[in-house]
Short mmCIF file of C-alpha atoms in Angstrom, two decimals:
data_model
loop_
_atom_site.label_atom_id
_atom_site.label_comp_id
_atom_site.label_asym_id
_atom_site.label_seq_id
_atom_site.Cartn_x
_atom_site.Cartn_y
_atom_site.Cartn_z
CA MET A 1 -14.59 8.76 9.57
CA ARG A 2 -13.89 6.91 6.08
CA ILE A 3 -11.99 8.80 3.43
CA THR A 4 -12.46 7.14 -0.26
CA CYS A 5 -8.52 7.07 -1.86
CA PRO A 6 -9.05 7.91 -5.62
CA LEU A 7 -7.05 4.85 -6.33
CA CYS A 8 -7.76 2.36 -3.65
CA GLY A 9 -10.84 3.03 -2.84
CA GLU A 10 -12.71 3.45 0.33
CA ARG A 11 -10.70 3.01 3.80
CA ASP A 12 -10.27 3.61 7.29
CA ARG A 13 -9.45 7.09 8.42
CA ARG A 14 -6.64 5.42 10.25
CA GLU A 15 -4.69 4.82 7.00
CA PHE A 16 -4.24 8.28 5.87
CA TYR A 17 -2.29 10.96 7.56
CA TYR A 18 -3.45 14.62 7.79
CA VAL A 19 -1.17 17.45 6.76
CA GLY A 20 -3.20 20.36 6.73
CA ASP A 21 -5.13 22.97 4.14
CA ALA A 22 -5.01 22.27 0.81
CA VAL A 23 -3.49 25.83 0.30
CA ALA A 24 -0.01 24.46 0.22
CA LEU A 25 -0.68 23.55 -3.54
CA ASN A 26 -0.65 27.38 -4.41
CA ARG A 27 2.45 27.81 -3.84
CA PRO A 28 3.35 31.89 -4.10
CA ASP A 29 6.08 33.12 -6.48
CA PRO A 30 9.29 33.69 -4.39
CA ASP A 31 9.33 37.33 -5.51
CA ALA A 32 5.23 37.48 -4.37
CA GLY A 33 6.49 39.72 -1.51
CA ASP A 34 6.19 39.84 2.42
CA VAL A 35 2.52 39.80 3.06
CA VAL A 36 1.97 36.89 0.28
CA TRP A 37 4.36 34.83 1.70
CA ASP A 38 3.50 35.95 5.48
CA ASP A 39 -0.10 34.85 4.22
CA TYR A 40 0.45 31.83 2.32
CA VAL A 41 3.00 30.42 5.35
CA HIS A 42 1.02 31.00 8.18
CA ASN A 43 -2.82 32.44 8.06
CA ARG A 44 -5.22 29.61 8.10
CA ASP A 45 -9.26 29.88 7.52
CA ASN A 46 -11.06 27.89 10.34
CA PRO A 47 -14.12 27.39 9.10
CA ALA A 48 -17.22 25.50 10.00
CA GLY A 49 -18.44 23.76 7.08
CA VAL A 50 -16.90 23.35 3.93
CA THR A 51 -13.45 22.50 4.03
CA ARG A 52 -9.77 21.46 1.77
CA ASP A 53 -7.72 19.54 3.22
CA LEU A 54 -4.76 17.59 1.83
CA TRP A 55 -4.10 14.24 3.06
CA TYR A 56 -1.58 11.49 2.96
CA HIS A 57 -2.95 7.68 1.97
CA GLU A 58 0.31 6.72 4.55
CA SER A 59 0.03 3.06 4.48
CA GLY A 60 -1.73 2.67 1.31
CA CYS A 61 -0.65 3.91 -1.84
CA ALA A 62 1.43 6.93 -0.74
CA SER A 63 -0.64 9.14 -2.54
CA TRP A 64 -1.30 13.21 -1.55
CA ILE A 65 -4.96 13.69 -1.78
CA VAL A 66 -6.92 16.93 -1.83
CA VAL A 67 -10.33 16.22 0.60
CA THR A 68 -13.13 18.27 0.48
CA ARG A 69 -15.18 17.88 3.47
CA ASN A 70 -17.65 19.13 6.15
CA THR A 71 -16.59 19.78 9.70
CA ILE A 72 -19.61 20.52 11.22
CA THR A 73 -21.28 16.97 9.86
CA HIS A 74 -17.82 15.04 9.20
CA GLU A 75 -19.10 14.58 5.31
CA VAL A 76 -16.58 13.82 2.77
CA LEU A 77 -17.58 15.60 -0.23
CA GLU A 78 -15.11 14.97 -2.80
CA THR A 79 -12.00 13.37 -3.14
CA ALA A 80 -9.19 13.98 -5.55
CA LEU A 81 -5.25 12.82 -6.20
CA ALA A 82 -3.36 16.61 -5.36
CA SER A 83 -1.39 15.84 -9.01
CA ASP A 84 -4.74 15.62 -10.61
CA VAL A 85 -5.87 18.82 -9.08
CA LYS A 86 -2.31 20.89 -9.38
CA GLU A 87 -2.37 19.91 -12.94
CA ALA A 88 -5.83 20.93 -13.56
CA THR A 89 -4.82 24.39 -11.96
CA SER A 90 -1.49 24.67 -13.78
CA MET B 1 37.67 -13.63 7.58
CA ALA B 2 33.34 -14.18 9.05
CA GLU B 3 31.60 -17.02 7.30
CA LEU B 4 28.39 -14.76 7.03
CA LEU B 5 25.44 -16.77 6.70
CA ALA B 6 22.13 -15.83 4.49
CA LYS B 7 19.25 -16.48 7.02
CA SER B 8 15.11 -15.52 5.72
CA PRO B 9 13.08 -12.77 7.29
CA CYS B 10 11.12 -15.07 9.58
CA ASP B 11 14.07 -17.78 9.90
CA GLY B 12 13.53 -19.79 13.19
CA LEU B 13 9.46 -18.22 13.26
CA LEU B 14 7.95 -20.36 10.21
CA PRO B 15 5.73 -22.46 9.53
CA VAL B 16 3.25 -22.89 12.26
CA THR B 17 -0.44 -24.18 11.94
CA HIS B 18 -3.62 -22.99 14.54
CA GLY B 19 -6.88 -25.43 13.26
CA SER B 20 -7.26 -24.98 8.97
CA VAL B 21 -4.79 -22.40 8.61
CA THR B 22 -1.11 -21.95 7.87
CA LEU B 23 1.57 -19.11 7.69
CA SER B 24 4.86 -20.41 6.46
CA GLU B 25 7.29 -17.99 4.67
CA MET B 26 8.01 -18.01 0.95
CA ASP B 27 11.39 -18.61 -0.52
CA MET B 28 13.65 -16.17 -0.71
CA THR B 29 14.06 -14.76 -4.35
CA HIS B 30 14.16 -11.36 -6.36
CA LEU B 31 12.43 -8.60 -5.57
CA THR B 32 12.07 -5.28 -7.58
CA SER B 33 10.49 -2.15 -7.38
CA VAL B 34 9.47 -0.51 -10.43
CA ALA B 35 8.27 2.70 -10.63
CA PRO B 36 7.75 4.58 -14.36
CA TYR B 37 8.35 7.46 -15.20
CA LYS B 38 5.81 10.01 -16.06
CA GLY B 39 3.80 9.10 -19.19
CA ARG B 40 5.82 5.60 -19.58
CA ASP B 41 3.48 3.19 -18.39
CA ALA B 42 2.24 1.65 -21.76
CA ASP B 43 6.74 1.49 -22.36
CA VAL B 44 7.12 -0.43 -19.19
CA SER B 45 3.93 -2.63 -19.67
CA ASP B 46 4.97 -4.00 -22.69
CA THR B 47 8.63 -4.66 -21.44
CA LEU B 48 7.26 -6.67 -18.71
CA LYS B 49 5.25 -8.57 -21.44
CA GLN B 50 7.66 -9.35 -23.13
CA ALA B 51 10.73 -10.11 -20.72
CA HIS B 52 7.97 -11.68 -18.15
CA GLY B 53 5.18 -12.42 -19.61
CA MET B 54 3.24 -10.05 -17.17
CA ALA B 55 1.51 -6.28 -17.94
CA PHE B 56 2.56 -3.75 -15.41
CA PRO B 57 -0.38 -4.18 -12.83
CA ALA B 58 -3.04 -1.60 -12.63
CA PRO B 59 -3.75 -0.34 -9.17
CA ASN B 60 -4.73 -2.71 -7.05
CA ARG B 61 -4.78 -5.48 -9.17
CA ALA B 62 -1.26 -8.23 -9.41
CA THR B 63 -0.55 -9.84 -12.47
CA GLY B 64 1.85 -12.79 -13.61
CA LYS B 65 1.39 -16.25 -11.63
CA GLU B 66 3.81 -18.28 -9.02
CA GLY B 67 7.16 -17.61 -9.80
CA ALA B 68 6.85 -14.24 -11.87
CA ARG B 69 4.27 -11.91 -9.99
CA ALA B 70 3.99 -7.83 -10.65
CA VAL B 71 1.81 -6.73 -7.55
CA TRP B 72 0.69 -2.95 -7.20
CA PHE B 73 2.37 -1.45 -4.73
CA GLY B 74 1.11 2.10 -4.42
CA ARG B 75 0.92 5.00 -6.89
CA GLY B 76 2.88 4.52 -9.95
CA GLN B 77 4.97 1.53 -8.50
CA ALA B 78 4.67 -2.20 -8.87
CA MET B 79 6.57 -4.81 -7.14
CA LEU B 80 8.21 -7.79 -9.51
CA ILE B 81 8.59 -10.79 -7.14
CA GLY B 82 10.70 -13.85 -9.02
CA PRO B 83 12.27 -13.19 -12.04
CA PHE B 84 15.58 -10.90 -12.58
CA PRO B 85 14.68 -7.91 -13.96
CA ASP B 86 15.39 -7.58 -17.11
CA ALA B 87 17.70 -4.70 -17.93
CA ALA B 88 15.30 -2.84 -20.39
CA LEU B 89 13.05 -2.00 -17.98
CA SER B 90 15.55 0.60 -16.66
CA ALA B 91 14.38 2.70 -19.95
CA ASP B 92 11.14 3.73 -18.80
CA ALA B 93 11.12 3.53 -15.05
CA ALA B 94 13.16 3.29 -11.60
CA VAL B 95 13.98 0.59 -11.09
CA SER B 96 15.32 -0.68 -7.25
CA ASP B 97 16.78 -4.32 -6.17
CA GLN B 98 14.31 -4.62 -2.78
CA SER B 99 15.52 -8.12 -2.33
CA ASP B 100 16.52 -8.16 1.33
CA ALA B 101 13.84 -5.78 2.27
CA TRP B 102 10.45 -7.54 2.30
CA ALA B 103 9.21 -10.75 4.26
CA LEU B 104 6.92 -12.79 2.54
CA VAL B 105 4.74 -15.17 3.80
CA ARG B 106 1.52 -16.96 2.56
CA LEU B 107 -1.53 -17.60 4.88
CA GLU B 108 -3.46 -20.39 3.60
CA GLY B 109 -6.13 -22.30 4.61
CA ALA B 110 -9.95 -22.48 4.98
CA ASP B 111 -10.38 -19.81 7.78
CA CYS B 112 -7.52 -17.65 6.30
CA GLU B 113 -10.02 -14.63 5.58
CA ASN B 114 -11.26 -14.88 9.13
CA VAL B 115 -7.95 -14.52 10.64
CA LEU B 116 -6.78 -11.55 8.32
CA ALA B 117 -10.55 -9.96 8.99
CA ARG B 118 -9.49 -9.63 13.01
CA LEU B 119 -6.49 -7.89 11.53
CA VAL B 120 -7.04 -6.00 8.39
CA PRO B 121 -10.05 -2.98 8.08
CA VAL B 122 -10.44 -4.05 4.44
CA ASP B 123 -12.78 -6.28 2.76
CA LEU B 124 -11.31 -9.45 2.13
CA ARG B 125 -13.36 -11.60 1.45
CA GLN B 126 -13.86 -13.90 -1.67
CA SER B 127 -16.92 -11.56 -3.08
CA VAL B 128 -15.05 -8.31 -2.92
CA PHE B 129 -11.52 -9.41 -3.11
CA LYS B 130 -10.66 -11.79 -5.87
CA ARG B 131 -7.33 -14.22 -7.05
CA GLY B 132 -5.34 -11.20 -8.67
CA HIS B 133 -6.50 -8.32 -6.46
CA THR B 134 -4.00 -6.43 -3.88
CA VAL B 135 -4.00 -3.71 -1.16
CA ARG B 136 -2.06 -1.78 0.30
CA THR B 137 -3.41 -1.38 4.40
CA GLN B 138 -2.40 -1.50 7.42
CA LEU B 139 -2.36 -5.12 9.44
CA GLN B 140 -2.49 -4.09 13.24
CA HIS B 141 -0.27 -1.22 12.73
CA MET B 142 2.29 -2.50 10.14
CA THR B 143 2.16 -1.08 6.65
CA VAL B 144 1.64 -4.41 4.63
CA SER B 145 0.94 -5.69 0.77
CA ILE B 146 -1.81 -8.60 0.65
CA THR B 147 -2.52 -10.09 -2.31
CA ARG B 148 -5.10 -13.16 -3.07
CA THR B 149 -2.89 -15.46 -5.02
CA GLY B 150 -5.42 -18.45 -4.28
CA ASP B 151 -8.96 -19.45 -2.72
CA ASN B 152 -7.83 -19.89 0.21
CA ALA B 153 -4.52 -18.36 0.10
CA PHE B 154 -2.86 -14.98 0.83
CA LEU B 155 0.31 -13.64 -0.16
CA ILE B 156 1.31 -11.01 2.51
CA MET B 157 4.26 -8.86 2.50
CA THR B 158 6.24 -5.77 5.35
CA PHE B 159 9.34 -4.53 6.05
CA ARG B 160 11.70 -7.00 6.59
CA SER B 161 12.49 -5.52 10.26
CA MET B 162 8.90 -5.98 11.12
CA ALA B 163 8.98 -9.85 10.23
CA LYS B 164 8.50 -10.96 13.97
CA THR B 165 5.80 -9.03 14.81
CA LEU B 166 3.74 -10.24 12.10
CA VAL B 167 4.17 -13.47 12.80
CA HIS B 168 3.32 -12.43 16.51
CA ASP B 169 -0.05 -10.63 15.09
CA LEU B 170 -1.00 -13.38 12.49
CA GLU B 171 -0.30 -16.27 15.31
CA THR B 172 -2.34 -14.74 17.88
CA ALA B 173 -5.07 -14.37 15.12
CA MET B 174 -4.91 -17.54 13.98
CA GLN B 175 -4.99 -19.37 17.64
CA GLY B 176 -8.19 -16.61 18.24
CA VAL B 177 -10.00 -18.22 14.83
CA ALA B 178 -8.74 -21.70 15.68
CA ALA B 179 -9.96 -21.52 19.47
CA ARG B 180 -13.87 -20.07 18.31
CA GLY B 181 -13.92 -22.78 15.85
CA THR B 182 -15.46 -22.51 12.26
CA GLY B 183 -18.97 -20.59 12.15
#
């Protein structure tokens, strides 16, 4: 599997560290309530298909990257700097 | 009082030559991490140009020349190699001294691309990786910075604590390439 880092270009998967669902970018308001926080901390979908993860370019440029990929075909559909994604949504 | 002696990271290990390739240690010099504050990249680049004669490098690029180089070192970060950093840099960037923290070696010779091809998961051939190009990647399992400084020469940097492993891994690959012969 190869992942295209928005800064470094296409690199081997071994350079990256898998962090988890990109839901971590959507941290709820501190006062959002127990149900919302419980969902944010504990509940994750396990899709057979397209998923959005955070990866860390550990032994490259040290960027956090949002990777959109397909868990069935292993296709990497899109990558973007997490900072850009966060700025676009805030 | 104890008399302290300065030792370079690869002291006693280098230089070594196998076949056409020589691995040698760069003279110890000033190493400074320069990380521009958000939105201040152009100001830092201007200061670098005025004080040290090179622009702030774009991702995967190095600027300057032997003796005064700025090597892109990751997202929003460059390593200034050589000059003592101008104080004005601190106005627009986080500046920190790294002089003793990194081992700098030069891999030189006709087969140096073949040596690195055994260790690095990035295409470093001249056709795609030209003089002034740089990468942050792995060499075996070590985090390194690799910059092409000439047609047959690379500057390789790794954490000082990994100097002995770096030399061992490179020397093993050099011996393998030399034993196999060119072509």
